[in-house]
Amino acid sequence: ASRKGQKRLEKEASKRKVAQEAVAERQRRERERVDVLRREQETVAAAEREAALEAAAKLRARHEVLLEKNKGVWASQALTPQLSTSAEAKGIRRRADKITLPRSFGESLRAQHDGSVHGPMYFELSVGARVTHAALLDFDSPEGVVGLPPKVIRCLGLEAALGCEPAPGVDAIMGDTAQVVAPVFMPQPRVAALPQVTVAYRALVAGTYAKLQPVHSSFQRDLGDIKTAMELELHTHATLSEGDTVIVRSLEDGQPHELRVISLLPHPAVSIVDTDLEVDIAPSVEAESAQAAERASVAAAAVAAQRAEAAAAAVAAAAAAVGRHWWT
């Protein structure tokens, strides 16, 4: 009986030992899992800190570069866009890209900007990857709001966000000879949330060269006096930016023609006030597409001809091989 009791005690002790070892093994695995998770979190956190530091360094470097280009002037705000026709209403000739800013923006700038040193006030406007530039009309917009003329709205891709779509333009004669045309924006249902426009002061140099590309091939045929029509339109602008779209109207029937600004000198954004700007017109987007399609068709035909020749040669070689086998 004593031996049976001893064996029972040993068996129970063995079970307890196995259970304790299992518990210890689970605890060890849990500690390893926690350690791995902690190391992963520390790695991610370190990478995020490094990325944040790198981004901050790039931002500081960009700020320093812009500050140097702006001759020590810096001002930037994120503002809510709003359609503005104030420049048109005031009869301003270069009304296409005149924006209105809030008084607080003006107070920040006036403390830094000296017109005799820095020249006119220009601004970079951006929404995501869309960027354009504009000149100042006044500092009379409501606080937190930037007033944008139709051309700037179009270049920033904000037509849908502002609940308006471009409609056929109307002609207005300003002065004795200058014909200035502006698109009319028709109200549509506004989207729920408006994207913010980042507006930053920028010093722009005078442009010397611009290359524009019509969208449609009818531009050359329908515009009439291209030089005069281009001059009339560009005289309504104070700035140009690569990526902008410009609407030029026929002098004969007023039909609009869209052109894209594809190249500028000496910089991707320039002032075109009081400067001798050389303008080149590139082949239209439609013409380039047609040429590309024609080249692709010719290349496909050449490949097909090569394949046909190769197939014919293979058939001839096979026939010759069959003939030799028959004779043998």
mmCIF file of C-alpha atoms in Angstrom:
data_model
loop_
_atom_site.group_PDB
_atom_site.id
_atom_site.type_symbol
_atom_site.label_atom_id
_atom_site.label_comp_id
_atom_site.label_asym_id
_atom_site.label_seq_id
_atom_site.Cartn_x
_atom_site.Cartn_y
_atom_site.Cartn_z
ATOM 1 C CA ALA A 1 0.000 0.000 0.000
ATOM 2 C CA SER A 2 2.866 2.333 0.818
ATOM 3 C CA ARG A 3 4.476 1.618 -2.569
ATOM 4 C CA LYS A 4 1.187 2.348 -4.360
ATOM 5 C CA GLY A 5 0.859 5.614 -2.467
ATOM 6 C CA GLN A 6 4.421 6.500 -3.328
ATOM 7 C CA LYS A 7 3.822 5.802 -7.020
ATOM 8 C CA ARG A 8 0.664 7.884 -6.938
ATOM 9 C CA LEU A 9 2.533 10.775 -5.393
ATOM 10 C CA GLU A 10 5.313 10.456 -7.941
ATOM 11 C CA LYS A 11 2.776 10.360 -10.775
ATOM 12 C CA GLU A 12 1.015 13.445 -9.447
ATOM 13 C CA ALA A 13 4.342 15.227 -9.006
ATOM 14 C CA SER A 14 5.266 14.308 -12.577
ATOM 15 C CA LYS A 15 1.940 15.709 -13.847
ATOM 16 C CA ARG A 16 2.472 18.900 -11.873
ATOM 17 C CA LYS A 17 5.972 19.204 -13.284
ATOM 18 C CA VAL A 18 4.719 18.728 -16.859
ATOM 19 C CA ALA A 19 1.978 21.285 -16.246
ATOM 20 C CA GLN A 20 4.457 23.736 -14.748
ATOM 21 C CA GLU A 21 6.818 23.215 -17.687
ATOM 22 C CA ALA A 22 3.929 23.813 -20.131
ATOM 23 C CA VAL A 23 2.983 26.997 -18.286
ATOM 24 C CA ALA A 24 6.601 28.122 -18.313
ATOM 25 C CA GLU A 25 6.865 27.375 -22.035
ATOM 26 C CA ARG A 26 3.701 29.391 -22.775
ATOM 27 C CA GLN A 27 5.020 32.273 -20.700
ATOM 28 C CA ARG A 28 8.368 32.092 -22.508
ATOM 29 C CA ARG A 29 6.640 32.166 -25.911
ATOM 30 C CA GLU A 30 4.431 35.051 -24.792
ATOM 31 C CA ARG A 31 7.496 37.003 -23.636
ATOM 32 C CA GLU A 32 9.169 36.326 -26.996
ATOM 33 C CA ARG A 33 6.022 37.459 -28.848
ATOM 34 C CA VAL A 34 5.830 40.639 -26.763
ATOM 35 C CA ASP A 35 9.542 41.275 -27.328
ATOM 36 C CA VAL A 36 9.185 40.825 -31.100
ATOM 37 C CA LEU A 37 6.142 43.118 -31.160
ATOM 38 C CA ARG A 38 7.985 45.713 -29.070
ATOM 39 C CA ARG A 39 11.020 45.611 -31.372
ATOM 40 C CA GLU A 40 8.758 45.959 -34.437
ATOM 41 C CA GLN A 41 6.980 48.930 -32.863
ATOM 42 C CA GLU A 42 10.314 50.513 -31.949
ATOM 43 C CA THR A 43 11.551 49.984 -35.525
ATOM 44 C CA VAL A 44 8.400 51.565 -36.973
ATOM 45 C CA ALA A 45 8.584 54.452 -34.502
ATOM 46 C CA ALA A 46 12.257 55.035 -35.315
ATOM 47 C CA ALA A 47 11.498 55.003 -39.056
ATOM 48 C CA GLU A 48 8.646 57.461 -38.526
ATOM 49 C CA ARG A 49 10.878 59.758 -36.472
ATOM 50 C CA GLU A 50 13.567 59.590 -39.153
ATOM 51 C CA ALA A 51 11.024 60.291 -41.899
ATOM 52 C CA ALA A 52 9.614 63.219 -39.894
ATOM 53 C CA LEU A 53 13.090 64.644 -39.352
ATOM 54 C CA GLU A 54 13.914 64.231 -43.040
ATOM 55 C CA ALA A 55 10.642 65.889 -44.065
ATOM 56 C CA ALA A 56 11.266 68.739 -41.640
ATOM 57 C CA ALA A 57 14.805 69.171 -43.000
ATOM 58 C CA LYS A 58 13.490 69.260 -46.570
ATOM 59 C CA LEU A 59 10.814 71.754 -45.556
ATOM 60 C CA ARG A 60 13.424 73.973 -43.886
ATOM 61 C CA ALA A 61 15.681 73.736 -46.937
ATOM 62 C CA ARG A 62 12.775 74.602 -49.269
ATOM 63 C CA HIS A 63 11.780 77.465 -46.984
ATOM 64 C CA GLU A 64 15.334 78.835 -47.048
ATOM 65 C CA VAL A 65 15.487 78.564 -50.850
ATOM 66 C CA LEU A 66 12.127 80.296 -51.243
ATOM 67 C CA LEU A 67 13.075 82.928 -48.700
ATOM 68 C CA GLU A 68 16.184 83.696 -50.736
ATOM 69 C CA LYS A 69 14.195 83.812 -53.984
ATOM 70 C CA ASN A 70 11.599 86.026 -52.305
ATOM 71 C CA LYS A 71 14.309 88.393 -51.058
ATOM 72 C CA GLY A 72 13.493 87.691 -47.444
ATOM 73 C CA VAL A 73 9.695 87.841 -47.733
ATOM 74 C CA TRP A 74 7.601 84.917 -46.487
ATOM 75 C CA ALA A 75 3.850 84.610 -46.139
ATOM 76 C CA SER A 76 1.612 81.585 -46.568
ATOM 77 C CA GLN A 77 -1.938 80.634 -45.601
ATOM 78 C CA ALA A 78 -4.368 77.802 -46.330
ATOM 79 C CA LEU A 79 -7.587 79.494 -47.466
ATOM 80 C CA THR A 80 -11.061 78.507 -48.613
ATOM 81 C CA PRO A 81 -11.608 79.269 -52.332
ATOM 82 C CA GLN A 82 -14.437 81.439 -53.568
ATOM 83 C CA LEU A 83 -15.354 82.670 -57.049
ATOM 84 C CA SER A 84 -14.465 86.337 -57.477
ATOM 85 C CA THR A 85 -15.285 88.646 -60.381
ATOM 86 C CA SER A 86 -14.064 91.782 -58.590
ATOM 87 C CA ALA A 87 -11.294 92.496 -61.123
ATOM 88 C CA GLU A 88 -13.782 92.285 -63.980
ATOM 89 C CA ALA A 89 -16.251 94.500 -62.135
ATOM 90 C CA LYS A 90 -13.515 97.106 -61.575
ATOM 91 C CA GLY A 91 -12.621 97.141 -65.276
ATOM 92 C CA ILE A 92 -9.063 95.915 -64.729
ATOM 93 C CA ARG A 93 -7.377 94.818 -67.907
ATOM 94 C CA ARG A 94 -5.179 92.084 -66.427
ATOM 95 C CA ARG A 95 -8.098 90.555 -64.619
ATOM 96 C CA ALA A 96 -7.633 86.891 -65.553
ATOM 97 C CA ASP A 97 -5.424 86.073 -62.552
ATOM 98 C CA LYS A 98 -6.058 88.827 -60.002
ATOM 99 C CA ILE A 99 -6.947 87.354 -56.606
ATOM 100 C CA THR A 100 -8.328 88.859 -53.421
ATOM 101 C CA LEU A 101 -6.835 87.945 -50.048
ATOM 102 C CA PRO A 102 -7.900 88.531 -46.428
ATOM 103 C CA ARG A 103 -6.674 91.556 -44.479
ATOM 104 C CA SER A 104 -4.529 89.394 -42.160
ATOM 105 C CA PHE A 105 -2.499 88.186 -45.144
ATOM 106 C CA GLY A 106 -1.892 91.782 -46.137
ATOM 107 C CA GLU A 107 -0.800 92.775 -42.646
ATOM 108 C CA SER A 108 1.746 89.952 -42.620
ATOM 109 C CA LEU A 109 3.105 90.967 -46.012
ATOM 110 C CA ARG A 110 3.236 94.712 -45.473
ATOM 111 C CA ALA A 111 5.609 94.208 -42.558
ATOM 112 C CA GLN A 112 8.097 92.519 -44.924
ATOM 113 C CA HIS A 113 7.365 93.715 -48.456
ATOM 114 C CA ASP A 114 8.784 96.912 -49.918
ATOM 115 C CA GLY A 115 7.411 97.565 -53.384
ATOM 116 C CA SER A 116 10.501 99.496 -54.452
ATOM 117 C CA VAL A 117 12.687 96.508 -53.547
ATOM 118 C CA HIS A 118 10.488 93.484 -54.112
ATOM 119 C CA GLY A 119 8.276 94.695 -56.945
ATOM 120 C CA PRO A 120 4.646 93.616 -57.483
ATOM 121 C CA MET A 121 3.054 91.002 -55.252
ATOM 122 C CA TYR A 122 2.674 87.586 -56.838
ATOM 123 C CA PHE A 123 1.452 84.361 -55.282
ATOM 124 C CA GLU A 124 1.700 80.625 -55.786
ATOM 125 C CA LEU A 125 -1.619 78.813 -55.376
ATOM 126 C CA SER A 126 -1.764 75.057 -54.976
ATOM 127 C CA VAL A 127 -4.346 72.346 -54.404
ATOM 128 C CA GLY A 128 -2.614 68.995 -54.141
ATOM 129 C CA ALA A 129 -0.465 68.595 -57.251
ATOM 130 C CA ARG A 130 -2.224 71.427 -59.132
ATOM 131 C CA VAL A 131 -0.217 74.656 -59.032
ATOM 132 C CA THR A 132 -0.672 78.052 -60.656
ATOM 133 C CA HIS A 133 0.281 81.660 -59.928
ATOM 134 C CA ALA A 134 -1.573 84.923 -59.642
ATOM 135 C CA ALA A 135 -1.221 88.626 -58.960
ATOM 136 C CA LEU A 136 -2.860 90.654 -56.200
ATOM 137 C CA LEU A 137 -6.079 92.580 -56.641
ATOM 138 C CA ASP A 138 -6.680 93.612 -53.007
ATOM 139 C CA PHE A 139 -6.842 92.448 -49.393
ATOM 140 C CA ASP A 140 -10.612 92.744 -49.094
ATOM 141 C CA SER A 141 -11.755 89.108 -49.059
ATOM 142 C CA PRO A 142 -13.408 87.703 -45.908
ATOM 143 C CA GLU A 143 -11.031 86.265 -43.332
ATOM 144 C CA GLY A 144 -9.974 82.719 -44.253
ATOM 145 C CA VAL A 145 -11.134 83.120 -47.862
ATOM 146 C CA VAL A 146 -9.294 83.655 -51.154
ATOM 147 C CA GLY A 147 -11.253 85.136 -54.059
ATOM 148 C CA LEU A 148 -10.340 83.445 -57.347
ATOM 149 C CA PRO A 149 -11.188 84.543 -60.896
ATOM 150 C CA PRO A 150 -12.442 81.887 -63.347
ATOM 151 C CA LYS A 151 -9.048 81.299 -64.984
ATOM 152 C CA VAL A 152 -7.391 80.479 -61.648
ATOM 153 C CA ILE A 153 -10.315 78.232 -60.683
ATOM 154 C CA ARG A 154 -9.885 76.366 -63.965
ATOM 155 C CA CYS A 155 -6.117 75.957 -63.557
ATOM 156 C CA LEU A 156 -6.571 74.562 -60.028
ATOM 157 C CA GLY A 157 -9.320 72.184 -61.153
ATOM 158 C CA LEU A 158 -11.851 73.675 -58.722
ATOM 159 C CA GLU A 159 -14.861 74.090 -61.031
ATOM 160 C CA ALA A 160 -16.769 71.150 -59.548
ATOM 161 C CA ALA A 161 -15.712 71.926 -55.968
ATOM 162 C CA LEU A 162 -17.016 75.498 -56.263
ATOM 163 C CA GLY A 163 -20.236 74.292 -57.842
ATOM 164 C CA CYS A 164 -19.787 76.031 -61.165
ATOM 165 C CA GLU A 165 -19.105 75.005 -64.725
ATOM 166 C CA PRO A 166 -17.679 77.106 -67.553
ATOM 167 C CA ALA A 167 -20.190 78.349 -70.088
ATOM 168 C CA PRO A 168 -19.709 80.158 -73.414
ATOM 169 C CA GLY A 169 -17.953 83.477 -72.812
ATOM 170 C CA VAL A 170 -19.148 86.973 -73.578
ATOM 171 C CA ASP A 171 -17.176 89.735 -75.238
ATOM 172 C CA ALA A 172 -16.547 93.020 -73.477
ATOM 173 C CA ILE A 173 -14.723 95.977 -74.936
ATOM 174 C CA MET A 174 -12.439 97.702 -72.446
ATOM 175 C CA GLY A 175 -10.705 100.854 -73.550
ATOM 176 C CA ASP A 176 -10.450 101.823 -77.215
ATOM 177 C CA THR A 177 -8.866 98.751 -78.747
ATOM 178 C CA ALA A 178 -8.459 96.011 -76.145
ATOM 179 C CA GLN A 179 -11.012 93.217 -76.436
ATOM 180 C CA VAL A 180 -11.080 91.259 -73.216
ATOM 181 C CA VAL A 181 -13.000 88.008 -72.959
ATOM 182 C CA ALA A 182 -13.789 86.141 -69.760
ATOM 183 C CA PRO A 183 -15.632 82.841 -69.350
ATOM 184 C CA VAL A 184 -18.990 82.974 -67.617
ATOM 185 C CA PHE A 185 -19.381 80.469 -64.766
ATOM 186 C CA MET A 186 -22.851 79.005 -64.323
ATOM 187 C CA PRO A 187 -23.881 77.914 -60.797
ATOM 188 C CA GLN A 188 -24.258 74.189 -60.136
ATOM 189 C CA PRO A 189 -24.893 72.245 -56.913
ATOM 190 C CA ARG A 190 -21.862 72.753 -54.628
ATOM 191 C CA VAL A 191 -19.989 69.810 -53.161
ATOM 192 C CA ALA A 192 -20.135 69.303 -49.397
ATOM 193 C CA ALA A 193 -16.517 70.122 -48.533
ATOM 194 C CA LEU A 194 -14.250 72.636 -50.228
ATOM 195 C CA PRO A 195 -10.544 71.840 -50.622
ATOM 196 C CA GLN A 196 -8.169 74.339 -49.089
ATOM 197 C CA VAL A 197 -5.968 76.422 -51.392
ATOM 198 C CA THR A 198 -2.442 77.042 -50.130
ATOM 199 C CA VAL A 199 -1.507 80.618 -51.045
ATOM 200 C CA ALA A 200 2.140 81.629 -50.663
ATOM 201 C CA TYR A 201 3.961 84.805 -51.636
ATOM 202 C CA ARG A 202 6.335 84.302 -54.568
ATOM 203 C CA ALA A 203 8.717 86.654 -56.332
ATOM 204 C CA LEU A 204 8.403 86.126 -60.089
ATOM 205 C CA VAL A 205 10.822 87.285 -62.759
ATOM 206 C CA ALA A 206 9.752 88.602 -66.145
ATOM 207 C CA GLY A 207 9.127 85.910 -68.721
ATOM 208 C CA THR A 208 11.031 85.876 -72.009
ATOM 209 C CA TYR A 209 9.566 82.828 -73.761
ATOM 210 C CA ALA A 210 6.353 80.812 -73.698
ATOM 211 C CA LYS A 211 5.336 77.712 -75.631
ATOM 212 C CA LEU A 212 1.638 76.931 -75.788
ATOM 213 C CA GLN A 213 -0.128 73.916 -77.278
ATOM 214 C CA PRO A 214 -3.680 74.020 -78.630
ATOM 215 C CA VAL A 215 -5.856 71.080 -77.643
ATOM 216 C CA HIS A 216 -7.717 70.902 -80.957
ATOM 217 C CA SER A 217 -6.302 70.997 -84.473
ATOM 218 C CA SER A 218 -8.988 73.521 -85.504
ATOM 219 C CA PHE A 219 -7.064 76.252 -83.648
ATOM 220 C CA GLN A 220 -4.789 77.149 -86.580
ATOM 221 C CA ARG A 221 -7.666 77.037 -89.059
ATOM 222 C CA ASP A 222 -10.399 78.828 -87.122
ATOM 223 C CA LEU A 223 -8.648 81.437 -84.986
ATOM 224 C CA GLY A 224 -7.956 83.925 -87.764
ATOM 225 C CA ASP A 225 -5.285 86.452 -86.802
ATOM 226 C CA ILE A 226 -3.434 84.259 -84.291
ATOM 227 C CA LYS A 227 -0.922 86.906 -83.229
ATOM 228 C CA THR A 228 -3.565 89.514 -82.406
ATOM 229 C CA ALA A 229 -5.846 87.006 -80.681
ATOM 230 C CA MET A 230 -2.967 85.718 -78.539
ATOM 231 C CA GLU A 231 -1.868 89.233 -77.595
ATOM 232 C CA LEU A 232 -5.402 90.205 -76.580
ATOM 233 C CA GLU A 233 -5.711 87.168 -74.331
ATOM 234 C CA LEU A 234 -2.253 87.358 -72.768
ATOM 235 C CA HIS A 235 -2.783 91.041 -72.001
ATOM 236 C CA THR A 236 -5.508 89.929 -69.570
ATOM 237 C CA HIS A 237 -2.911 87.962 -67.567
ATOM 238 C CA ALA A 238 -0.225 89.072 -65.136
ATOM 239 C CA THR A 239 1.410 85.644 -64.779
ATOM 240 C CA LEU A 240 1.843 82.330 -66.586
ATOM 241 C CA SER A 241 2.691 78.934 -65.109
ATOM 242 C CA GLU A 242 3.618 75.707 -66.826
ATOM 243 C CA GLY A 243 0.503 73.536 -66.733
ATOM 244 C CA ASP A 244 -1.905 76.483 -67.006
ATOM 245 C CA THR A 245 -4.706 76.456 -69.549
ATOM 246 C CA VAL A 246 -5.446 79.603 -71.526
ATOM 247 C CA ILE A 247 -8.658 80.249 -73.451
ATOM 248 C CA VAL A 248 -8.147 82.235 -76.674
ATOM 249 C CA ARG A 249 -11.149 83.314 -78.743
ATOM 250 C CA SER A 250 -11.445 83.714 -82.480
ATOM 251 C CA LEU A 251 -11.598 87.343 -83.588
ATOM 252 C CA GLU A 252 -14.153 86.368 -86.219
ATOM 253 C CA ASP A 253 -16.815 84.368 -84.367
ATOM 254 C CA GLY A 254 -15.675 84.403 -80.739
ATOM 255 C CA GLN A 255 -15.287 80.619 -80.575
ATOM 256 C CA PRO A 256 -13.059 79.553 -77.632
ATOM 257 C CA HIS A 257 -9.865 77.567 -78.153
ATOM 258 C CA GLU A 258 -8.040 75.970 -75.240
ATOM 259 C CA LEU A 259 -4.236 76.075 -75.110
ATOM 260 C CA ARG A 260 -1.922 74.524 -72.534
ATOM 261 C CA VAL A 261 1.205 76.267 -71.302
ATOM 262 C CA ILE A 262 3.890 73.595 -71.810
ATOM 263 C CA SER A 263 7.121 75.582 -71.470
ATOM 264 C CA LEU A 264 8.274 78.901 -70.024
ATOM 265 C CA LEU A 265 11.592 80.708 -69.707
ATOM 266 C CA PRO A 266 13.510 81.579 -67.638
ATOM 267 C CA HIS A 267 11.449 79.730 -64.974
ATOM 268 C CA PRO A 268 8.362 77.473 -64.856
ATOM 269 C CA ALA A 269 6.354 80.448 -63.536
ATOM 270 C CA VAL A 270 6.855 84.017 -64.755
ATOM 271 C CA SER A 271 5.417 87.499 -64.758
ATOM 272 C CA ILE A 272 4.288 88.722 -68.180
ATOM 273 C CA VAL A 273 3.736 92.364 -67.224
ATOM 274 C CA ASP A 274 5.938 94.913 -69.034
ATOM 275 C CA THR A 275 8.028 92.276 -70.808
ATOM 276 C CA ASP A 276 8.777 91.283 -74.388
ATOM 277 C CA LEU A 277 7.444 87.719 -74.406
ATOM 278 C CA GLU A 278 8.275 85.454 -77.346
ATOM 279 C CA VAL A 279 5.415 83.000 -77.921
ATOM 280 C CA ASP A 280 5.602 79.728 -79.873
ATOM 281 C CA ILE A 281 2.589 77.596 -80.784
ATOM 282 C CA ALA A 282 3.234 73.841 -80.759
ATOM 283 C CA PRO A 283 1.291 71.331 -82.882
ATOM 284 C CA SER A 284 -2.067 70.588 -81.277
ATOM 285 C CA VAL A 285 -2.711 67.677 -78.956
ATOM 286 C CA GLU A 286 -5.063 66.234 -81.587
ATOM 287 C CA ALA A 287 -2.404 66.526 -84.292
ATOM 288 C CA GLU A 288 0.215 64.855 -82.103
ATOM 289 C CA SER A 289 -2.226 62.072 -81.245
ATOM 290 C CA ALA A 290 -3.006 61.549 -84.925
ATOM 291 C CA GLN A 291 0.713 61.451 -85.765
ATOM 292 C CA ALA A 292 1.354 58.971 -82.959
ATOM 293 C CA ALA A 293 -1.513 56.769 -84.187
ATOM 294 C CA GLU A 294 -0.145 56.924 -87.748
ATOM 295 C CA ARG A 295 3.348 55.964 -86.540
ATOM 296 C CA ALA A 296 1.894 53.084 -84.536
ATOM 297 C CA SER A 297 -0.080 51.917 -87.582
ATOM 298 C CA VAL A 298 3.015 52.020 -89.802
ATOM 299 C CA ALA A 299 5.031 50.140 -87.162
ATOM 300 C CA ALA A 300 2.283 47.507 -86.816
ATOM 301 C CA ALA A 301 2.142 47.094 -90.598
ATOM 302 C CA ALA A 302 5.930 46.650 -90.738
ATOM 303 C CA VAL A 303 5.797 44.014 -87.979
ATOM 304 C CA ALA A 304 2.966 42.200 -89.779
ATOM 305 C CA ALA A 305 4.948 42.260 -93.043
ATOM 306 C CA GLN A 306 8.028 40.856 -91.282
ATOM 307 C CA ARG A 307 5.952 38.090 -89.726
ATOM 308 C CA ALA A 308 4.371 37.282 -93.099
ATOM 309 C CA GLU A 309 7.801 37.104 -94.719
ATOM 310 C CA ALA A 310 9.074 34.859 -91.928
ATOM 311 C CA ALA A 311 6.028 32.589 -92.262
ATOM 312 C CA ALA A 312 6.460 32.372 -96.050
ATOM 313 C CA ALA A 313 10.132 31.527 -95.633
ATOM 314 C CA ALA A 314 9.228 28.827 -93.089
ATOM 315 C CA VAL A 315 6.639 27.331 -95.463
ATOM 316 C CA ALA A 316 9.140 27.343 -98.332
ATOM 317 C CA ALA A 317 11.791 25.687 -96.152
ATOM 318 C CA ALA A 318 9.324 23.028 -95.025
ATOM 319 C CA ALA A 319 8.268 22.353 -98.608
ATOM 320 C CA ALA A 320 11.889 22.016 -99.675
ATOM 321 C CA ALA A 321 12.538 19.579 -96.827
ATOM 322 C CA VAL A 322 9.527 17.437 -97.835
ATOM 323 C CA GLY A 323 10.739 17.376 -101.430
ATOM 324 C CA ARG A 324 14.185 16.173 -100.418
ATOM 325 C CA HIS A 325 12.671 13.441 -98.238
ATOM 326 C CA TRP A 326 10.435 12.224 -101.102
ATOM 327 C CA TRP A 327 13.323 11.883 -103.518
ATOM 328 C CA THR A 328 15.404 9.979 -101.035
#
